[in-house]
C-alpha positions as protocol buffer text, in pm:
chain_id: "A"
residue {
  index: 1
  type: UNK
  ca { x: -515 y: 3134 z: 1310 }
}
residue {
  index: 2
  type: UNK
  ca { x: -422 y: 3045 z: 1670 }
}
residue {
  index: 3
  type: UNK
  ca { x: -99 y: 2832 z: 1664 }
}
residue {
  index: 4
  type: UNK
  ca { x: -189 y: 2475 z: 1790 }
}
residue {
  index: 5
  type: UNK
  ca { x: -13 y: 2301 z: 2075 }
}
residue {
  index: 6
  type: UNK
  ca { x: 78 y: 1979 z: 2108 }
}
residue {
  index: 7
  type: UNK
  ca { x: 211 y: 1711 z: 2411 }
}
residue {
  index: 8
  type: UNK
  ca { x: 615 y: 1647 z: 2281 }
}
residue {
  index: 9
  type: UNK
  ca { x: 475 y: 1248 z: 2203 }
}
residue {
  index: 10
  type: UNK
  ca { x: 178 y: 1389 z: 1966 }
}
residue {
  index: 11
  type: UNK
  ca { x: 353 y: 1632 z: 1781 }
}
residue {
  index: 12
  type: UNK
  ca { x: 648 y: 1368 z: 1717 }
}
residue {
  index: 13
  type: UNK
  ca { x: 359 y: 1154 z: 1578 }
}
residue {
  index: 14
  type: UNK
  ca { x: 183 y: 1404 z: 1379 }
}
residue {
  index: 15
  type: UNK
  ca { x: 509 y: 1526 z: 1226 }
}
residue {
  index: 16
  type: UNK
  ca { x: 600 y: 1162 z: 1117 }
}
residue {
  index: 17
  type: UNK
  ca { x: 278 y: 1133 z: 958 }
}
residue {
  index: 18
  type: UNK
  ca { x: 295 y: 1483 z: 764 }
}
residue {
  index: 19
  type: UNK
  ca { x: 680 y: 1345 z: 684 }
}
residue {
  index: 20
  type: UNK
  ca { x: 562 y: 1006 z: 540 }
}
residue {
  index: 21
  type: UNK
  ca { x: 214 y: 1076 z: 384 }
}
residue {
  index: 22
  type: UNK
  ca { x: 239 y: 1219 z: 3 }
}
residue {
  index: 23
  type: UNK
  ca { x: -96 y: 1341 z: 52 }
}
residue {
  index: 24
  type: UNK
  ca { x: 0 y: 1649 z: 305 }
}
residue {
  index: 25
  type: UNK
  ca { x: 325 y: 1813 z: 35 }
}
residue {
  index: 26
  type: UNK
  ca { x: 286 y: 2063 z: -6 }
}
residue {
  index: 27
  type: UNK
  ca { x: -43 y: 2206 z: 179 }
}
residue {
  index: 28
  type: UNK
  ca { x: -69 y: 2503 z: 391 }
}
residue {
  index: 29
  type: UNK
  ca { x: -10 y: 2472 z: 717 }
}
residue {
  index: 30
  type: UNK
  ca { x: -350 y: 2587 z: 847 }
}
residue {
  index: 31
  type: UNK
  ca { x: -524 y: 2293 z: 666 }
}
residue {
  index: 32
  type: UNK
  ca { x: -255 y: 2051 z: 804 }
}
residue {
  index: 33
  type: UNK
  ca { x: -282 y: 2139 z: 1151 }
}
residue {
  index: 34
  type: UNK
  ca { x: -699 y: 2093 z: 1093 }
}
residue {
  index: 35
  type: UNK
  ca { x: -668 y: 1761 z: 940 }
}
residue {
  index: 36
  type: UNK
  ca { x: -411 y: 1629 z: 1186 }
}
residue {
  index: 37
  type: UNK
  ca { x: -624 y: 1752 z: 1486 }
}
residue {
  index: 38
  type: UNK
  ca { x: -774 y: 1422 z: 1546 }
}
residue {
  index: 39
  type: UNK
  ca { x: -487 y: 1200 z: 1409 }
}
residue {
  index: 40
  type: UNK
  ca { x: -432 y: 900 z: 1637 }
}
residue {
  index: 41
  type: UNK
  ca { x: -119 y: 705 z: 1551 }
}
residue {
  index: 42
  type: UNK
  ca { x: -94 y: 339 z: 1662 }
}
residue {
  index: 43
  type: UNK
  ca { x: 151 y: 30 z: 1611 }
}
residue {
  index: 44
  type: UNK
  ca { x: -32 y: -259 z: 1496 }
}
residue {
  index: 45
  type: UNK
  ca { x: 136 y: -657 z: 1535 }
}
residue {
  index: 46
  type: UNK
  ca { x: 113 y: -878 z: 1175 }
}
residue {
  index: 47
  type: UNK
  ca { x: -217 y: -1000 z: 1071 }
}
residue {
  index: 48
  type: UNK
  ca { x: -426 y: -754 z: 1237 }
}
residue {
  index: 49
  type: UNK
  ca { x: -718 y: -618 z: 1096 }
}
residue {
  index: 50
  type: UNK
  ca { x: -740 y: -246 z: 1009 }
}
residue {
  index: 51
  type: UNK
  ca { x: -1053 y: -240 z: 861 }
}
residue {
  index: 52
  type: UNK
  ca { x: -1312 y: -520 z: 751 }
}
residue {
  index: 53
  type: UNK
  ca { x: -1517 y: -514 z: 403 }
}
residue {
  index: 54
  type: UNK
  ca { x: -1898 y: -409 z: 488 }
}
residue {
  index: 55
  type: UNK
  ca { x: -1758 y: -180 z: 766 }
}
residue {
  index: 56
  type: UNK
  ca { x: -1872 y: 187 z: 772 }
}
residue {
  index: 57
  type: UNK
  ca { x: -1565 y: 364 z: 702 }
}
residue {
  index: 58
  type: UNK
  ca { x: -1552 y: 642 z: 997 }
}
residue {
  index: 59
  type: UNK
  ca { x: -1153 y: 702 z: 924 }
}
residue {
  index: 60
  type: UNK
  ca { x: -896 y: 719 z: 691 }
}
residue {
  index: 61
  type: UNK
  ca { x: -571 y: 566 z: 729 }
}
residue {
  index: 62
  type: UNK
  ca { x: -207 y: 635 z: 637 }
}
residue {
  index: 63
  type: UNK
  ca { x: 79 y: 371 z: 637 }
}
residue {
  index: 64
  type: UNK
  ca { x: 405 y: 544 z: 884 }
}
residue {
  index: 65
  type: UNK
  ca { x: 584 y: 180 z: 843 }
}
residue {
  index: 66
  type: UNK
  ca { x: 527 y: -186 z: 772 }
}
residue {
  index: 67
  type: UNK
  ca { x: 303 y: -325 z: 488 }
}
residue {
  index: 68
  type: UNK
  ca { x: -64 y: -372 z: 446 }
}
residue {
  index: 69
  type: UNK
  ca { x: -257 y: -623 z: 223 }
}
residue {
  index: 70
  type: UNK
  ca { x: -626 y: -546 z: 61 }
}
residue {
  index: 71
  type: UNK
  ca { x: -758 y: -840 z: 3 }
}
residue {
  index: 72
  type: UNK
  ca { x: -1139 y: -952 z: -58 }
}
residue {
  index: 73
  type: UNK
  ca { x: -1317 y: -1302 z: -138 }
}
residue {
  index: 74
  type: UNK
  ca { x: -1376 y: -1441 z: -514 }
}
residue {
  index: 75
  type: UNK
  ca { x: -1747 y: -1612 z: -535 }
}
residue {
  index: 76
  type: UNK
  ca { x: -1617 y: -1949 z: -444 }
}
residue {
  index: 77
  type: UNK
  ca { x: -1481 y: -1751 z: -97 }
}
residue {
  index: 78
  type: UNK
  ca { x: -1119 y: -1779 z: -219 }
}
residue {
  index: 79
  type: UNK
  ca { x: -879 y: -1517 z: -51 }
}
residue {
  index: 80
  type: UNK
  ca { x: -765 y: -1258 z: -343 }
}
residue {
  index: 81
  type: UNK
  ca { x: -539 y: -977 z: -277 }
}
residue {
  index: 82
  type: UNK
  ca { x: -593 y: -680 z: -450 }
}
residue {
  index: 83
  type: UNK
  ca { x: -323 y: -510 z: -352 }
}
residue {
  index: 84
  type: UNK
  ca { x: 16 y: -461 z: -131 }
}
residue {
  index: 85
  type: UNK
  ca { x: 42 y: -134 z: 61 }
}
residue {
  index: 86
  type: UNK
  ca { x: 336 y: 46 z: 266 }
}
residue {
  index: 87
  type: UNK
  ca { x: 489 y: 334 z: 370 }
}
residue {
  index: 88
  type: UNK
  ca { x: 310 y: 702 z: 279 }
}
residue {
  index: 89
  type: UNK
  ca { x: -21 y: 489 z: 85 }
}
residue {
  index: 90
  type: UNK
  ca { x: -347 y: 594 z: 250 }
}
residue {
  index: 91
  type: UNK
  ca { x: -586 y: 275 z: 278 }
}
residue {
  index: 92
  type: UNK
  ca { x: -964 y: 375 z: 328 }
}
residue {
  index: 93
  type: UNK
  ca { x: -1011 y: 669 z: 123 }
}
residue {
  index: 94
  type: UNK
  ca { x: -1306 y: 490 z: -91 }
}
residue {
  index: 95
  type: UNK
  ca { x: -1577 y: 457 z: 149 }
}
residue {
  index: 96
  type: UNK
  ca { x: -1479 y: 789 z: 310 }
}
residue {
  index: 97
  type: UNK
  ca { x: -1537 y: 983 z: -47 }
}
residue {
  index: 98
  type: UNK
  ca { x: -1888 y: 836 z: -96 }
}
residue {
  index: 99
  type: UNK
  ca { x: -1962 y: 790 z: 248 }
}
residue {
  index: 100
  type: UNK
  ca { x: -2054 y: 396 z: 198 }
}
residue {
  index: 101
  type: UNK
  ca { x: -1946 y: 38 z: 343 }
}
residue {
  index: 102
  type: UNK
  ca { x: -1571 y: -51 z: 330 }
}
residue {
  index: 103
  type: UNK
  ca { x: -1564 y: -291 z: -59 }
}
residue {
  index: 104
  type: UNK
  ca { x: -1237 y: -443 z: 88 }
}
residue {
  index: 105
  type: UNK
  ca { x: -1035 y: -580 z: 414 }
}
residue {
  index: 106
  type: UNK
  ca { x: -703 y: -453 z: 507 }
}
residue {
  index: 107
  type: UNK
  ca { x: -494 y: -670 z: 697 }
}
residue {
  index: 108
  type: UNK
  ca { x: -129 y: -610 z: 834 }
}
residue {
  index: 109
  type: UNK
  ca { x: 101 y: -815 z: 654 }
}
residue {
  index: 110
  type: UNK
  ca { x: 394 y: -690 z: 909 }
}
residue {
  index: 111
  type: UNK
  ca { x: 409 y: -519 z: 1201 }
}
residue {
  index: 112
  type: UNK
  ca { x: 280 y: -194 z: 1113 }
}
residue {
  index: 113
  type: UNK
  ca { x: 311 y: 216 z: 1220 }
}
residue {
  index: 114
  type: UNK
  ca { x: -34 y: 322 z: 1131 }
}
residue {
  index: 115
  type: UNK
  ca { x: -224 y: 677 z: 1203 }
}
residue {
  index: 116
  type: UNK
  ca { x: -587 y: 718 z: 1120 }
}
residue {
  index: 117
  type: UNK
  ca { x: -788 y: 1078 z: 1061 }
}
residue {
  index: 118
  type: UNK
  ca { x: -1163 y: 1125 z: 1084 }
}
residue {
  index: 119
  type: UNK
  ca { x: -1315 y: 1065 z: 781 }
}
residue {
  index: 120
  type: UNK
  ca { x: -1490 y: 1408 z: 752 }
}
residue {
  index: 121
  type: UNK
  ca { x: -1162 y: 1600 z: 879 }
}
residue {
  index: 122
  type: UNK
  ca { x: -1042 y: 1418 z: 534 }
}
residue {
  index: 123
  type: UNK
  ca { x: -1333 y: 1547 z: 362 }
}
residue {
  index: 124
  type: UNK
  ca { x: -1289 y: 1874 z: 470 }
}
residue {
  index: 125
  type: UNK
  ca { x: -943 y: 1863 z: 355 }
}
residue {
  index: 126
  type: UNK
  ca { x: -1028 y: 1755 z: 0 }
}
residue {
  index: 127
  type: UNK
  ca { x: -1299 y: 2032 z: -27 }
}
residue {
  index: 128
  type: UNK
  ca { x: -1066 y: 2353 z: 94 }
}
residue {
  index: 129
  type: UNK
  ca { x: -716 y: 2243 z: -38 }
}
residue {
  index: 130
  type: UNK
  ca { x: -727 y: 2153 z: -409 }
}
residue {
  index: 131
  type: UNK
  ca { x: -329 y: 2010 z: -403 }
}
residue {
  index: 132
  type: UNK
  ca { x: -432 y: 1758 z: -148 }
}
residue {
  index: 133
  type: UNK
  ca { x: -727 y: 1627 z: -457 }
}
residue {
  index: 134
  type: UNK
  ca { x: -434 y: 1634 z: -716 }
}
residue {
  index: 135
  type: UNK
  ca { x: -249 y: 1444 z: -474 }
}
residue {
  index: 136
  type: UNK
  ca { x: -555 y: 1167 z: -405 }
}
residue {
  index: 137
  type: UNK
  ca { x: -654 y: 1153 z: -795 }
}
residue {
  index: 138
  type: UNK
  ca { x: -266 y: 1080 z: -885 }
}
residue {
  index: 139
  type: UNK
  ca { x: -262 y: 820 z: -642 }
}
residue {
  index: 140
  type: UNK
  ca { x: -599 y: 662 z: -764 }
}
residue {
  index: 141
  type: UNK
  ca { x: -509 y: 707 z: -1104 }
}
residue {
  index: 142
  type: UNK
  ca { x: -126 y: 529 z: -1029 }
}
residue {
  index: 143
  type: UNK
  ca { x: -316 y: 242 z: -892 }
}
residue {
  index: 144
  type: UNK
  ca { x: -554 y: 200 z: -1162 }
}
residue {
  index: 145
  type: UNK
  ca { x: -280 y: 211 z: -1452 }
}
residue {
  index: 146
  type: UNK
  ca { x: -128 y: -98 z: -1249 }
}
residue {
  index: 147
  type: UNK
  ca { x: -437 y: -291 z: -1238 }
}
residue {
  index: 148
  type: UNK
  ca { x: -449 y: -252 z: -1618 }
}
residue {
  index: 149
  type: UNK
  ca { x: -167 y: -382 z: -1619 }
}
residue {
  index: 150
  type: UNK
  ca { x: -216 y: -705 z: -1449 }
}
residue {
  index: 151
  type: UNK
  ca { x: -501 y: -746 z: -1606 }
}
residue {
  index: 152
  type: UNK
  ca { x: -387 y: -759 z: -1962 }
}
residue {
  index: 153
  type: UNK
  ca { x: -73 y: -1023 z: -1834 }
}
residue {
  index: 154
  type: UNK
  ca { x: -346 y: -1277 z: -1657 }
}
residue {
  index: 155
  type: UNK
  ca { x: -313 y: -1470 z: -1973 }
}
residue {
  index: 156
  type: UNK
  ca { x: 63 y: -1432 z: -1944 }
}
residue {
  index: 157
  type: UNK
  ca { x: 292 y: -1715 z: -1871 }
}
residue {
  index: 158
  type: UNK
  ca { x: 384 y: -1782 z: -1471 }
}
residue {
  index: 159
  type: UNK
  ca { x: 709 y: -1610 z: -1569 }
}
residue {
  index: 160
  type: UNK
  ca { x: 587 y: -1311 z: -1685 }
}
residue {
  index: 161
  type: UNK
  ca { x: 287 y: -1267 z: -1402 }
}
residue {
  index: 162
  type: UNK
  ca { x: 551 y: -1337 z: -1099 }
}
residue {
  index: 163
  type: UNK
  ca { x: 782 y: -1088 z: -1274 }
}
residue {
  index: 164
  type: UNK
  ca { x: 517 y: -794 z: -1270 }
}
residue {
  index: 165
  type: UNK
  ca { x: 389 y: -883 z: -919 }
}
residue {
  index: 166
  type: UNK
  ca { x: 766 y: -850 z: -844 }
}
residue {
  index: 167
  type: UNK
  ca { x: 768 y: -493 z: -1061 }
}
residue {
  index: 168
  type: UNK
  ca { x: 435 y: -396 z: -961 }
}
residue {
  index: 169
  type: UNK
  ca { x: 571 y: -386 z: -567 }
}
residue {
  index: 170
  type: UNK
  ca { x: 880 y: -252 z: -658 }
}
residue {
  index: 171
  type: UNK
  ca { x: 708 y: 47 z: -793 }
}
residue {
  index: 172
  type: UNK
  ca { x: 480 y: 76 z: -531 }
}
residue {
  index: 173
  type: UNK
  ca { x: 734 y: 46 z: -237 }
}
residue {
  index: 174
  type: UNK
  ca { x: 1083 y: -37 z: -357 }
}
residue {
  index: 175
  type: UNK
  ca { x: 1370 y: 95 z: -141 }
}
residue {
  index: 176
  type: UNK
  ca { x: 1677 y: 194 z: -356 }
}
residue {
  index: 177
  type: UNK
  ca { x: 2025 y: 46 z: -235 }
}
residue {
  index: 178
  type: UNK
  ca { x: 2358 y: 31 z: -391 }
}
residue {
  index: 179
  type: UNK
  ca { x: 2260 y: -327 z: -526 }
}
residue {
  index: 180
  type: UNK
  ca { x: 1980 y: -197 z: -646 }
}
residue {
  index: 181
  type: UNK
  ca { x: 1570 y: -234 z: -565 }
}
residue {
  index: 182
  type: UNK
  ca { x: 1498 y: -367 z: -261 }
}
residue {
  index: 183
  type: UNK
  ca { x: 1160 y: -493 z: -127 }
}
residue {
  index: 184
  type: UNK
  ca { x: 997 y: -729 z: 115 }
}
residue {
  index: 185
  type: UNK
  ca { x: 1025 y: -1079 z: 82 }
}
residue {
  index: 186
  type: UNK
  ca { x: 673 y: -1173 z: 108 }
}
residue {
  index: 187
  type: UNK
  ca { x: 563 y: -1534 z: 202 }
}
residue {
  index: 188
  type: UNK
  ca { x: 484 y: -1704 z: -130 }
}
residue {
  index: 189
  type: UNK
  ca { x: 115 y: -1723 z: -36 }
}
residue {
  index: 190
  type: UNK
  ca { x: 81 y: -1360 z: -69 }
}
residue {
  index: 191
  type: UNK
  ca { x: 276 y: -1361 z: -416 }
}
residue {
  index: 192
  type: UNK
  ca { x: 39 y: -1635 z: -508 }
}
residue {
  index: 193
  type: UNK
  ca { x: -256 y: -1451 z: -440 }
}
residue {
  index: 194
  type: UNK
  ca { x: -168 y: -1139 z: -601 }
}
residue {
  index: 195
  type: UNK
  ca { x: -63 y: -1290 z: -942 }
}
residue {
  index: 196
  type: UNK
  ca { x: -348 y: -1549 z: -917 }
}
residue {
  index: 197
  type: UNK
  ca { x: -94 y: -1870 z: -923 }
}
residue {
  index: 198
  type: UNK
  ca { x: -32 y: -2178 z: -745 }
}
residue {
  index: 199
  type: UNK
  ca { x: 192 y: -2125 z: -465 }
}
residue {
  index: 200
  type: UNK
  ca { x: 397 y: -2422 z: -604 }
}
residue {
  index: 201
  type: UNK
  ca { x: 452 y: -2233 z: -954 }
}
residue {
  index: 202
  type: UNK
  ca { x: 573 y: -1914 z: -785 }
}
residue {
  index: 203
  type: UNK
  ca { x: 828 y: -2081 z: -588 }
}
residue {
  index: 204
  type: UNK
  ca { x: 951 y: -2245 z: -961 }
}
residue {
  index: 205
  type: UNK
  ca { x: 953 y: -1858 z: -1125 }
}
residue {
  index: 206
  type: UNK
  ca { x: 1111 y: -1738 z: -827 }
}
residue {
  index: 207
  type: UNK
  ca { x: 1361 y: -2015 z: -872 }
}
residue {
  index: 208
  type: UNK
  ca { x: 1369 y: -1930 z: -1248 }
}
residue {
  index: 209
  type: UNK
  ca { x: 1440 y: -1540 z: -1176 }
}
residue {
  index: 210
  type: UNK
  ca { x: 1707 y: -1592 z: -936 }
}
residue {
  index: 211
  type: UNK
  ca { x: 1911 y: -1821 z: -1137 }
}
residue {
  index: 212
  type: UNK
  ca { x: 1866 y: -1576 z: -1439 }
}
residue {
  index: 213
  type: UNK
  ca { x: 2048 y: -1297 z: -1240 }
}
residue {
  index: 214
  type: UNK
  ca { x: 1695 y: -1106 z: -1211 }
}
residue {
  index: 215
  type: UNK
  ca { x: 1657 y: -1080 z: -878 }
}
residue {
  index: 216
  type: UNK
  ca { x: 1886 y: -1155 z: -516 }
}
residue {
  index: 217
  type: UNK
  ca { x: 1673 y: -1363 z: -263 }
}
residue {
  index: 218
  type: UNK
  ca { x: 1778 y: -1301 z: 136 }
}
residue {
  index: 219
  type: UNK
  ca { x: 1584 y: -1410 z: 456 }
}
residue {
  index: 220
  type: UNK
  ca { x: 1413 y: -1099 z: 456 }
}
residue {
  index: 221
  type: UNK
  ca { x: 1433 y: -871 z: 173 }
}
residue {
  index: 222
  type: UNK
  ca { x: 1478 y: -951 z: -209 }
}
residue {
  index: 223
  type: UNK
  ca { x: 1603 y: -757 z: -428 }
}
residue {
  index: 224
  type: UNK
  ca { x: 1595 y: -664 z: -805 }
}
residue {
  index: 225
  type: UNK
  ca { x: 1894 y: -505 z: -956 }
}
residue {
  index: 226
  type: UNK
  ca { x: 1782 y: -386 z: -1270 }
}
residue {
  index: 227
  type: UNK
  ca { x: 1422 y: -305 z: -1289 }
}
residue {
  index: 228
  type: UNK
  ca { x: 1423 y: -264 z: -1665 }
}
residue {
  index: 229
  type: UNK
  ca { x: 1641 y: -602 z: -1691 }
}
residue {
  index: 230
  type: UNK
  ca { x: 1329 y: -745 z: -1511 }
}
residue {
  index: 231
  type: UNK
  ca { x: 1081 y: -559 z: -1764 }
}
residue {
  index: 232
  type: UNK
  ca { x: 1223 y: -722 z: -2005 }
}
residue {
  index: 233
  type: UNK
  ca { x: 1184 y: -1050 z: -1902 }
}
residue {
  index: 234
  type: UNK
  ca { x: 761 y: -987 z: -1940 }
}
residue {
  index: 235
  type: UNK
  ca { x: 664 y: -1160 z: -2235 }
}
């Protein structure tokens, strides 16, 4: 197979993407240079949209940097995030596998390093590499066990649900440091939404969680430094 060239700019881009996205370790080089052909990498300000629920979904995308909501509207039109993306996730996969409307929006939450691949190139991909599947079901399957999960707390006290929002990003995009877990810290509308609480009651569990040693609150960042510690606090 002829050896693809690319301008210095592009193939800095598509190597950051093959760097960040857990989808592409491990694949042959062949199929990466296919499924990369058409990659076009872009840097997106806070509360853009990426893609809209009811959209046709033409492309796939993959997080380089920042942090991505999917969100959708309960019956009474109430914002509910789903979930809280970052760094190697791949948004837009769904409606790309069975070719349908987007079920979901997915809105920047930060400024945001995103690059997007045809939607059949990703197709293609899935149906001549088998590791890149593996790769997609483990991802699907990671995200399912956590839904479980907050499912079976939504009867849980405030306590307990803003402690495994708090887990439930930390798995999904902690940072380890010396002091220990580090990950955004996310206006407390967004926490809200994802545990399905006031905004006033996760500012109290916050509150609660700090002053129990559970987690370190900065400007920017917060961080947990004992994951189990925190586990343990779910009741």
């Amino acid at each position: 197979m002829e050896e693809k060239r690319y301008p210095a700019e592009k193939s800095a881009e598509i190597q950051k993407l093959l760097d960040t996205a857990t989808l592409f370790v491990g694949l042959s080089p062949e199929n990466l240079a296919q499924v990369t052909s058409h990659a076009v990498t872009r840097t997106h300000p806070a509360n853009q949209a990426i893609l809209l629920e009811n959209d046709w979904g033409g492309s796939v995308y993959f997080i380089l940097d920042g942090w991505v909501k999917i969100r959708t509207y309960d019956t009474s039109g109430r914002e509910v995030t789903l979930n809280i993306v970052g760094k190697g996730e791949i948004v837009g996969e769904m409606a790309a596998l069975d070719e349908s409307t987007r079920s979901t929006d997915a809105i920047t939450l930060t400024t945001a390093t995103i690059s997007s691949i045809p939607a059949q190139d990703f197709i293609n991909l899935l149906t001549s590499e088998p590791l890149a599947g593996i790769h997609l079901s483990q991802l699907m399957a990671r995200r399912l066990r956590q839904l479980n999960r907050r499912l079976r707390l939504c009867e849980a006290d405030s306590l307990s649900r803003v402690a495994d929002t708090l887990l439930f990003l930390a798995e999904g995009q902690g940072q380890k440091s010396g002091q220990g877990t580090i990950i955004p810290n996310l206006p407390h509308r967004e926490l809200s939404s994802i545990s399905g609480l006031a905004r006033e009651t996760v500012t109290r569990s916050l509150t609660k969680l700090q002053k129990k040693g559970l987690i370190q609150r900065q400007q920017e960042s917060l961080c947990i430094p004992d994951l189990a510690a925190l586990g343990r606090s779910i009741s």
